[in-house]
Coordinates of C-alpha atoms in Angstrom, one line a residue:
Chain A
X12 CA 57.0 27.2 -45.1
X13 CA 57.9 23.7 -45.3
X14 CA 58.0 22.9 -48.9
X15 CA 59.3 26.6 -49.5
X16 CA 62.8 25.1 -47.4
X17 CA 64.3 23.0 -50.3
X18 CA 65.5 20.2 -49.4
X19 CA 63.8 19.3 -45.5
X20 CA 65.5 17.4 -42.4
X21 CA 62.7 16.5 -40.6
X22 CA 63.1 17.6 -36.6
X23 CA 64.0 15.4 -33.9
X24 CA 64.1 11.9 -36.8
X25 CA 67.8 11.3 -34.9
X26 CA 69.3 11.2 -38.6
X27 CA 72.1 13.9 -38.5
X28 CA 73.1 14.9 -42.2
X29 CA 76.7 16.6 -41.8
X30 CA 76.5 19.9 -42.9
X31 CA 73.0 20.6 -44.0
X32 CA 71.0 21.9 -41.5
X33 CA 67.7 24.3 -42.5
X34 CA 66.1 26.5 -39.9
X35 CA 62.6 25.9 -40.5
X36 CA 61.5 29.5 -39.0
X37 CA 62.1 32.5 -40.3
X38 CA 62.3 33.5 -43.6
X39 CA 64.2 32.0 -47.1
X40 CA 67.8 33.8 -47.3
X41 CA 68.8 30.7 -49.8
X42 CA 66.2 30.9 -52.3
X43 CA 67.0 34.5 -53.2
X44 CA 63.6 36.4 -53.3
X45 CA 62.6 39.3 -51.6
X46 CA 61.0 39.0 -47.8
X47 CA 57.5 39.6 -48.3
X48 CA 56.0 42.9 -47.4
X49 CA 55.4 43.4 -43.5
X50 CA 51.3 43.4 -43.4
X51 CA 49.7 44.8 -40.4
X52 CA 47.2 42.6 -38.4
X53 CA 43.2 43.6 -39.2
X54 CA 42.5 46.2 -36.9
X55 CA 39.9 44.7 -34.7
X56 CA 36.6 46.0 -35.2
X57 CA 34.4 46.9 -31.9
X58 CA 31.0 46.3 -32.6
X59 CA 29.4 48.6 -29.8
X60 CA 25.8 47.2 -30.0
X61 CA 25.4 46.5 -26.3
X62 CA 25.3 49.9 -25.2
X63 CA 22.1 50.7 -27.8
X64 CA 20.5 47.5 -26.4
X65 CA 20.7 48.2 -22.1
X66 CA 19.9 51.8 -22.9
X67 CA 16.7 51.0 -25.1
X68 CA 16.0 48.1 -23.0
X69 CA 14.4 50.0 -19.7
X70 CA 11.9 51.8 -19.9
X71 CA 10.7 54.0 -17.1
X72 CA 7.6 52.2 -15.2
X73 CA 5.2 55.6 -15.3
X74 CA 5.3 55.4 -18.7
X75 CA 3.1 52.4 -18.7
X76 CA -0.7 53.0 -19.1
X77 CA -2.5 51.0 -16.1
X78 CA -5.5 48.9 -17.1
X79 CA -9.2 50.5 -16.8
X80 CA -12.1 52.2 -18.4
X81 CA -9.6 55.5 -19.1
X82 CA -9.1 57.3 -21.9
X83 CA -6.1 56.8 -23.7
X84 CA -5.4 59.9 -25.0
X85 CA -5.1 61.5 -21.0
X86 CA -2.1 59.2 -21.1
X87 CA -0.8 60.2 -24.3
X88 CA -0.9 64.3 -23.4
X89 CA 0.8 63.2 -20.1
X90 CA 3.7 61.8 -22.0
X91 CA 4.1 64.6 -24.3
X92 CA 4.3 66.8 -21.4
X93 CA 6.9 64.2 -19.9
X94 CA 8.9 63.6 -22.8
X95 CA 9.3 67.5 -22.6
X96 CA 10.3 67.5 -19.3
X97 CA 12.9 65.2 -19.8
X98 CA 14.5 66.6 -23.1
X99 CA 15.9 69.6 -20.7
X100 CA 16.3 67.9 -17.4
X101 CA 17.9 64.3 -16.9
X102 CA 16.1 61.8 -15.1
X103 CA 18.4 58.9 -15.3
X104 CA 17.5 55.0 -14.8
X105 CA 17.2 53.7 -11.4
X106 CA 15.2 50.9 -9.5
X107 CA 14.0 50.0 -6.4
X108 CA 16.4 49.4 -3.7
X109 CA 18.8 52.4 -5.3
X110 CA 20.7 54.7 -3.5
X111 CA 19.5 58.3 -4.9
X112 CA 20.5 61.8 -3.9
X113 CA 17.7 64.3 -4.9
X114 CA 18.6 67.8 -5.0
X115 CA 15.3 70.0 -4.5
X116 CA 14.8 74.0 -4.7
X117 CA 13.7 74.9 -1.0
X118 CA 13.2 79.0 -0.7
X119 CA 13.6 79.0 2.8
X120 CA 16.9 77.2 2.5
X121 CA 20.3 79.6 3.2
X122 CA 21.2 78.5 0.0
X123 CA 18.4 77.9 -1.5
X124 CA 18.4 74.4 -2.1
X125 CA 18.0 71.0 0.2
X126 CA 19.8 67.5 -1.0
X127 CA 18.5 64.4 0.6
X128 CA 20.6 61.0 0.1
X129 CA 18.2 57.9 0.7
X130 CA 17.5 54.3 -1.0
X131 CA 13.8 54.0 -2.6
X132 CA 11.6 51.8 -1.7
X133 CA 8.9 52.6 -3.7
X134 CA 8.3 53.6 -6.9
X135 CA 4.4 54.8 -7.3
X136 CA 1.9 56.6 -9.6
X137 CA 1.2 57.0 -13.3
X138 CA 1.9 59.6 -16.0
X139 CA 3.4 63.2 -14.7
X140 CA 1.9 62.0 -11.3
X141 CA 4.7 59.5 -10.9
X142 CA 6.8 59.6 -7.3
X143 CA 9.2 57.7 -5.5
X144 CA 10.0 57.3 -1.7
X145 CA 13.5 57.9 -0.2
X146 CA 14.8 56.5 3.0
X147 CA 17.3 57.4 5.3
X148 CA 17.9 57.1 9.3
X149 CA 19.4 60.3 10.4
X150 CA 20.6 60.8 13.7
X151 CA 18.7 57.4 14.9
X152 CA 15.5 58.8 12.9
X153 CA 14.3 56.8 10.2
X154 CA 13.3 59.7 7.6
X155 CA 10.9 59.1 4.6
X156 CA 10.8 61.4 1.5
X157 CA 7.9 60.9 -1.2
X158 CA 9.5 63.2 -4.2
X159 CA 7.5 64.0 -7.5
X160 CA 9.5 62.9 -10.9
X161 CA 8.0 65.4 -13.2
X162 CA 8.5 68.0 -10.4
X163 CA 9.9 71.5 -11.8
X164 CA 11.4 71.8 -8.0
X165 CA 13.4 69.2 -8.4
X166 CA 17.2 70.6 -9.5
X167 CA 19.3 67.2 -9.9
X168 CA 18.5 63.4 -9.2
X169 CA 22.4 61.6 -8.9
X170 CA 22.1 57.8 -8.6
X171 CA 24.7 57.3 -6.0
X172 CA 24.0 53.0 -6.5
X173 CA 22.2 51.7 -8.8
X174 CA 21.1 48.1 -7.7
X175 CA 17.9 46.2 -8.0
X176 CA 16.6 44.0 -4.7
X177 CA 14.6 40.9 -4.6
X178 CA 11.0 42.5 -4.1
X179 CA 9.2 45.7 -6.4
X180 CA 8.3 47.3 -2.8
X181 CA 10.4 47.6 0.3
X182 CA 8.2 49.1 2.8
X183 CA 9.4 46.4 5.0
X184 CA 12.8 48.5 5.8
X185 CA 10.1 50.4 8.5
X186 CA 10.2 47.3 10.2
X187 CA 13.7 46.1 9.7
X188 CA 17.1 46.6 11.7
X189 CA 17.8 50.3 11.2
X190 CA 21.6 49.3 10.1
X191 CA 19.5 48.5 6.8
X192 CA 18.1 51.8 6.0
X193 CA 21.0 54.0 6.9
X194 CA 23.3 55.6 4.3
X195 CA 25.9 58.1 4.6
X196 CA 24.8 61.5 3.3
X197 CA 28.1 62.3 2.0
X198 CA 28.6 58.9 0.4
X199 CA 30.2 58.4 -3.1
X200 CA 28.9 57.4 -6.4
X201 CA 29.5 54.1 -7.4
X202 CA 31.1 53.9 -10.7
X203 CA 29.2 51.2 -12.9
X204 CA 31.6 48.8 -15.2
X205 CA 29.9 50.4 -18.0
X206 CA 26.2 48.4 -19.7
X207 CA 26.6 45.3 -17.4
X208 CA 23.7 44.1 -16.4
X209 CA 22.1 45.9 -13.5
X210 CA 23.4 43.9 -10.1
X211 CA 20.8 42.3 -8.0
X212 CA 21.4 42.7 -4.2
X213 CA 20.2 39.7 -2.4
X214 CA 20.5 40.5 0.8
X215 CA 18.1 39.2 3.0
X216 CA 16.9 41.6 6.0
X217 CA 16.8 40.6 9.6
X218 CA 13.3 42.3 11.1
X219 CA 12.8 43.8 14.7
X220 CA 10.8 41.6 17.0
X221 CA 7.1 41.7 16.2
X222 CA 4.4 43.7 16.0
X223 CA 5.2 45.0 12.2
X224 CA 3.3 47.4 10.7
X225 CA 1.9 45.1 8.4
X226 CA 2.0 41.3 8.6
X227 CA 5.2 40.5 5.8
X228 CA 5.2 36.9 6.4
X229 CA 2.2 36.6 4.8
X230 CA 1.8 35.6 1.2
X231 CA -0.1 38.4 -0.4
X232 CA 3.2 40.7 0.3
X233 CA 5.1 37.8 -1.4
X234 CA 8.5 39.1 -0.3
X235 CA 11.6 37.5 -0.6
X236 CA 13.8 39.7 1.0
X237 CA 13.5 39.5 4.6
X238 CA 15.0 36.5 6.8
X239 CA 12.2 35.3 9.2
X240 CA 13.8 34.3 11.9
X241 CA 9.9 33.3 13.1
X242 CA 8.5 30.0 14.9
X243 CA 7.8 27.3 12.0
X244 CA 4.3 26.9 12.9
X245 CA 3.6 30.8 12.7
X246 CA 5.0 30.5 9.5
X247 CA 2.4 27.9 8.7
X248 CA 0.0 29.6 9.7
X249 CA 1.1 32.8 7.7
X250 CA 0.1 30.4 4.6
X251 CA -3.6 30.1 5.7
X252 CA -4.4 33.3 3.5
X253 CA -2.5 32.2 0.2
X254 CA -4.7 32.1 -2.4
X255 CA -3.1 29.6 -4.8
X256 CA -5.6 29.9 -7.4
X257 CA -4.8 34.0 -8.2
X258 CA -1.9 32.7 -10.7
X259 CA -4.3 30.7 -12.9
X260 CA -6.6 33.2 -13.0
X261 CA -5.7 34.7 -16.2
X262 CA -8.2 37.5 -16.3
X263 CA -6.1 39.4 -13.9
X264 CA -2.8 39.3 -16.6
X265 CA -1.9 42.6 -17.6
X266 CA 0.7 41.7 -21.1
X267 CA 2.2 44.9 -21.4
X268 CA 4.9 43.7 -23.7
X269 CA 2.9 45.2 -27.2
X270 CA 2.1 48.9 -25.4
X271 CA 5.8 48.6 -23.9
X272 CA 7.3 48.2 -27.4
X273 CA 5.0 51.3 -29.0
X274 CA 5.6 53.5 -26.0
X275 CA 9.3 52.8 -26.3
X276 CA 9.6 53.5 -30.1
X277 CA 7.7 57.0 -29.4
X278 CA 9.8 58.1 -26.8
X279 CA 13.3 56.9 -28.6
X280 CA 11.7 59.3 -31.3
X281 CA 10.7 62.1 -29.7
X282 CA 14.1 62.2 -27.6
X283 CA 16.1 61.4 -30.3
X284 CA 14.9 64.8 -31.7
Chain B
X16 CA -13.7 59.2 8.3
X17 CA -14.9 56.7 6.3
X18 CA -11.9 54.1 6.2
X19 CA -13.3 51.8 3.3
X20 CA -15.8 52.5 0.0
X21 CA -18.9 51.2 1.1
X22 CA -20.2 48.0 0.4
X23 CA -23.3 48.7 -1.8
X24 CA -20.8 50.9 -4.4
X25 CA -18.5 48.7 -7.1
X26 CA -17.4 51.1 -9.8
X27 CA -15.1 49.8 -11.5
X28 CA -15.2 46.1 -11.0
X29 CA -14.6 43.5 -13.7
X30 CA -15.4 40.2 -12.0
X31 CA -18.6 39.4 -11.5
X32 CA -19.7 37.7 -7.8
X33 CA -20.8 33.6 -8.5
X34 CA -20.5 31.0 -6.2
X35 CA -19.8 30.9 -2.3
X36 CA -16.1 32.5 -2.7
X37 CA -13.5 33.5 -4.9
X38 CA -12.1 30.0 -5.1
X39 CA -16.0 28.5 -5.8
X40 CA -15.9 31.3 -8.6
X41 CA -13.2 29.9 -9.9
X42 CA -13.9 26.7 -9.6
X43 CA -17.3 26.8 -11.4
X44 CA -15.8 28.7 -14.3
X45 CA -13.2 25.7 -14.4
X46 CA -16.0 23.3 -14.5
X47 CA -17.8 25.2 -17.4
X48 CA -14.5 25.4 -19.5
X49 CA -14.2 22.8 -19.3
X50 CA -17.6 21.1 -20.8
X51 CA -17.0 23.8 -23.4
X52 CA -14.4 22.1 -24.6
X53 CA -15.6 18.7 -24.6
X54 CA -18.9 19.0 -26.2
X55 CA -17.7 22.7 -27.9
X56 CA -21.8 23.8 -27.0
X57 CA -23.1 24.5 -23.9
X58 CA -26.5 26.2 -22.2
X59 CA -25.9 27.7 -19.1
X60 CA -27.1 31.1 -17.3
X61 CA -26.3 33.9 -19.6
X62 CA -23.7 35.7 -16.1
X63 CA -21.6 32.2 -15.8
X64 CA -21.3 32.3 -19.6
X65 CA -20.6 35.5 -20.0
X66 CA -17.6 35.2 -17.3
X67 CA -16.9 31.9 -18.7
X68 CA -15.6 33.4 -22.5
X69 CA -13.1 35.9 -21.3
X70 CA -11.4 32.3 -19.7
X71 CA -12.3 30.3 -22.6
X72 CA -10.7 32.3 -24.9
X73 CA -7.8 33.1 -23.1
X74 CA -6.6 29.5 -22.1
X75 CA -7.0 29.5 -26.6
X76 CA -4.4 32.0 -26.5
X77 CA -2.2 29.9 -24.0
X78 CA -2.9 26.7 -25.9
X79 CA -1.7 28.7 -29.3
X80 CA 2.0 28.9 -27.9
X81 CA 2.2 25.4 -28.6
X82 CA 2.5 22.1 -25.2
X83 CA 5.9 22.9 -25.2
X84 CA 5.9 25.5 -23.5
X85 CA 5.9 25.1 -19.3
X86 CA 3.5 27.7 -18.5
X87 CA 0.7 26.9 -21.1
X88 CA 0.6 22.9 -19.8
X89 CA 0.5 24.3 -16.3
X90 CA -3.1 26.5 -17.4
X91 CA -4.6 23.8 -19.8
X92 CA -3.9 21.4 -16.3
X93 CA -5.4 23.8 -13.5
X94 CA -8.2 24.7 -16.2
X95 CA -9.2 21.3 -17.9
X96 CA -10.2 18.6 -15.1
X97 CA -10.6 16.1 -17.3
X98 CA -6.9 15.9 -18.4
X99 CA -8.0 14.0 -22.4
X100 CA -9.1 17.6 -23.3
X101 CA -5.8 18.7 -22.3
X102 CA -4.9 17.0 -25.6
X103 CA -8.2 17.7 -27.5
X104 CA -7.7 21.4 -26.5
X105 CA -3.9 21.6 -27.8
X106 CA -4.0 19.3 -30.7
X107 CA -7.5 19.9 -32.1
X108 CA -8.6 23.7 -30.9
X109 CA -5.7 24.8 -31.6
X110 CA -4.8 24.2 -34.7
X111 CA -8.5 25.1 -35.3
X112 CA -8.3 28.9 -34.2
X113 CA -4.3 29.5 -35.3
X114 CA -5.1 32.0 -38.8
X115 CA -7.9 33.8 -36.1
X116 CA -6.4 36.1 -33.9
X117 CA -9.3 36.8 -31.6
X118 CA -12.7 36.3 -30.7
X119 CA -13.1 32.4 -30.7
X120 CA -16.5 31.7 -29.1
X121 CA -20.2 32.8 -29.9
X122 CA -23.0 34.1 -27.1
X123 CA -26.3 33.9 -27.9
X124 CA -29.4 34.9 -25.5
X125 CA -32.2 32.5 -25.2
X126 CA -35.8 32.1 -23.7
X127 CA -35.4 32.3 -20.0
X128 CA -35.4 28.7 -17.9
X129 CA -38.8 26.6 -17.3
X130 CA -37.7 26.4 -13.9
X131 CA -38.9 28.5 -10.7
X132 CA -35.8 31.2 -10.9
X133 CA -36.8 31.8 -15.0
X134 CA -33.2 32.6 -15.1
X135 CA -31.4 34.4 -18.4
X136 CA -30.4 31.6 -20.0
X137 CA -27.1 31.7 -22.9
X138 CA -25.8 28.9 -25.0
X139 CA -22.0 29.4 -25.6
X140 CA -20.4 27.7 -28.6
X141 CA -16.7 27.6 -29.9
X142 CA -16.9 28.9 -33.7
X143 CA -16.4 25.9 -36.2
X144 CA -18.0 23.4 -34.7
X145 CA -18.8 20.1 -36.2
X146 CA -22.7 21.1 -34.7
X147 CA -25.6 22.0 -36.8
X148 CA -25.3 25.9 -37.1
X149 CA -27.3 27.7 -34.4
X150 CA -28.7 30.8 -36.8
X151 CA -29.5 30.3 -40.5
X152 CA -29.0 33.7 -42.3
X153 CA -32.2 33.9 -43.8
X154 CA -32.4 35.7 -47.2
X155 CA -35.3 38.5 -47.7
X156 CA -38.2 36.8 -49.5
X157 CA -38.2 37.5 -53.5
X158 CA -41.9 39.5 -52.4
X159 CA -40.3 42.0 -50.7
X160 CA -40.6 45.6 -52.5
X161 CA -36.5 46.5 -52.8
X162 CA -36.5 43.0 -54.2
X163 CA -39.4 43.4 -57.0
X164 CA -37.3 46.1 -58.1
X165 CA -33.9 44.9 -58.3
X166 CA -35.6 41.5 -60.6
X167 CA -37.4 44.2 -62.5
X168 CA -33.9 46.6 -63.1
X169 CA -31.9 43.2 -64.0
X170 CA -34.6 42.0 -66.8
X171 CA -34.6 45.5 -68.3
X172 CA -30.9 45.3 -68.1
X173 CA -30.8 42.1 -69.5
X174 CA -30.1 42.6 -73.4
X175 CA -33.8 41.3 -75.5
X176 CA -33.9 38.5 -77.9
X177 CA -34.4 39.4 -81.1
X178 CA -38.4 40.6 -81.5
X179 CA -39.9 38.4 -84.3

């Protein structure tokens, strides 16, 4: 732009030339040509690869063959039968510590049907056996749920929240304050800022005064997700069962990464279909 | 109502029972490891070295992803109580066992102990040792029948010098 000017007074030098004075932006009405053709900026292109990643990157956990003496091919029928299953009825992705409402087909029902809002704690079984446990406190009564996944009953799972906690297992809400296990039964679903990564709620429970139906503070439960508001020197004494060698034992490693990543091609496959 | 299987029944389990404990278990393992991998031979009772390979080759596989990495120094430190194997094991084993993707140690049975128990006795070995080979693969002798017949099909094949 610069050269193209002629004949240039540099800015701001404090020399003023009488008469002459170029506008340095804009374009050349002295030189004669032709303004050059307007040319649209490149449209930005929107590479959309995070949504195939997040969506390809869970994988249901009852999909995963435990270890054992079993024969491989039980687990294959059961996934052919649960690949079916899912091609006509949507199980979506949810964790642990999710809020879920489970629509299930009751007979006895006056409309035939029975929808039960709850958070699970547990996600349990292999294959079409798989289940998970809802939680609720209705009308100060802590209510627990064990539903089937693969169950033809089942008419509509909605994840109303989906979160991950600290821990894989949050039996621990039995003992806890009920404020932590209660969840409105009409309660809205939580739009998700679309294939973010899945939030982690790190709350940290308070407990009800001992006795607990199972001793948490100890380290075999390894849990991170309650606030122990115990003595110091119980909490020492707690550590007396650790077993610090069980980490180094590596026997006891399951690497599921190479069964993960053929499981994961078969189903994108099959439901791709 | 029986609350628990009963003690006599163990379907199922993996781990065999050594020591006074869990953590003596482990800790004789540790100690077998590691003389396996300073003298790369070793006799022992045929159970402890049995138990002893799964380990053996496994803390292989760990020393395979290279002393970089945080959780493969943390194994070859718990595992190897004499810490100069921990380099032996990552800068000589290996490099030793990185084209073989499996399988890196050799059982073989042999003649029960002298002593009082007359236990099973094992000698484990990792495979390319700088040792004097264990089993020589002995070839059939040239008497055998199979044999006499295979020399007597490869002079007949053999083309004949000119008869005189």
């Amino acid at each position: 732009m610069a050269a193209a000017c002629g004949r240039l007074v540099p800015r701001g030098a404090g020399i003023a030339l009488p008469g002459r004075c170029f506008s340095l932006s804009g374009y050349r009405v002295s030189s004669g040509e032709k303004p050059p053709k307007f040319q649209p900026p490149p449209k930005p292109v929107i590479i959309d690869r995070k949504t195939r990643k997040e969506e390809s990157r869970f994988l249901s956990p009852e999909f995963i063959p435990p270890r054992g003496r079993k024969d491989p091919l039980k687990y294959y029928i059961e996934r052919k039968d649960m690949i079916q299953r899912r091609k006509v009825f949507n199980i979506p992705e949810f964790y642990v510590g999710s809020v879920l409402a489970v629509t299930t087909a009751n007979p006895y029902a006056s409309d035939k049907s029975n929808r039960f809002v709850g958070i699970c704690i547990q996600r349990g079984g292999k294959g079409l056996g798989a289940t998970f446990v809802l939680r609720n406190v209705i009308e100060d009564q802590g209510v627990e749920i064990c539903y089937d996944l693969y169950s033809p009953r089942i008419q509509a799972i909605e994840v109303l929240k989906l979160e991950k906690r600290l821990d894989e297992n949050l039996m621990y809400l039995r003992d806890a304050l009920p404020e932590y296990s209660t969840f409105d039964v009409n309660m809205k679903p939580v739009p998700r800022m679309g294939h973010e990564e899945i939030p982690v709620n790190k709350v940290q429970v308070r407990m009800k005064p001992k006795p607990w139906s199972k001793r948490w503070e100890r380290p075999k439960y390894n849990i991170k997700g309650i606030k122990f508001e115990l003595p110091e020197h119980k909490m020492q004494a707690a550590q007396k069962w650790s077993q610090p060698w069980l980490e180094f034992d590596m026997l006891r490693e399951y690497d599921t990464s190479k069964i993960e990543e053929k499981i994961r091609k078969e189903l994108s496959e099959e439901l791709g279909k | 109502m029986r609350l628990s299987v009963a003690a006599a029944i163990s379907h199922g389990r993996v781990y065999r029972r050594l020591g006074l404990s869990p953590r003596s278990r482990l800790d004789l393992l540790r100690n077998l490891v590691t003389a396996l991998v300073r003298y790369e031979r070793i006799e022992t009772p045929w159970a402890r070295a049995d138990e002893m390979r799964g380990y053996a080759e496994r803390l292989i596989d760990y020393a395979k992803r290279g002393d970089r990495d945080e959780r493969a120094m943390r194994m070859a430190d718990f595992w190897l109580t004499e810490k100069d194997l921990i380099h032996k094991l990552f800068k000589v084993l290996a490099p030793r066992f990185q084209t073989h993707p499996g399988s890196y140690t050799r059982l073989l049975q042999i003649p029960n102990r002298d002593g009082l128990d007359r236990a099973k006795m094992a000698v484990i070995e990792l495979k390319g040792n700088p040792l004097p080979p264990l089993v020589r693969p002995r070839r059939d002798s040239d008497k055998t029948l199979l044999n006499q017949l295979l020399k007597g099909y490869r002079q007949d094949a053999r083309p004949r010098g000119t008869p005189v």
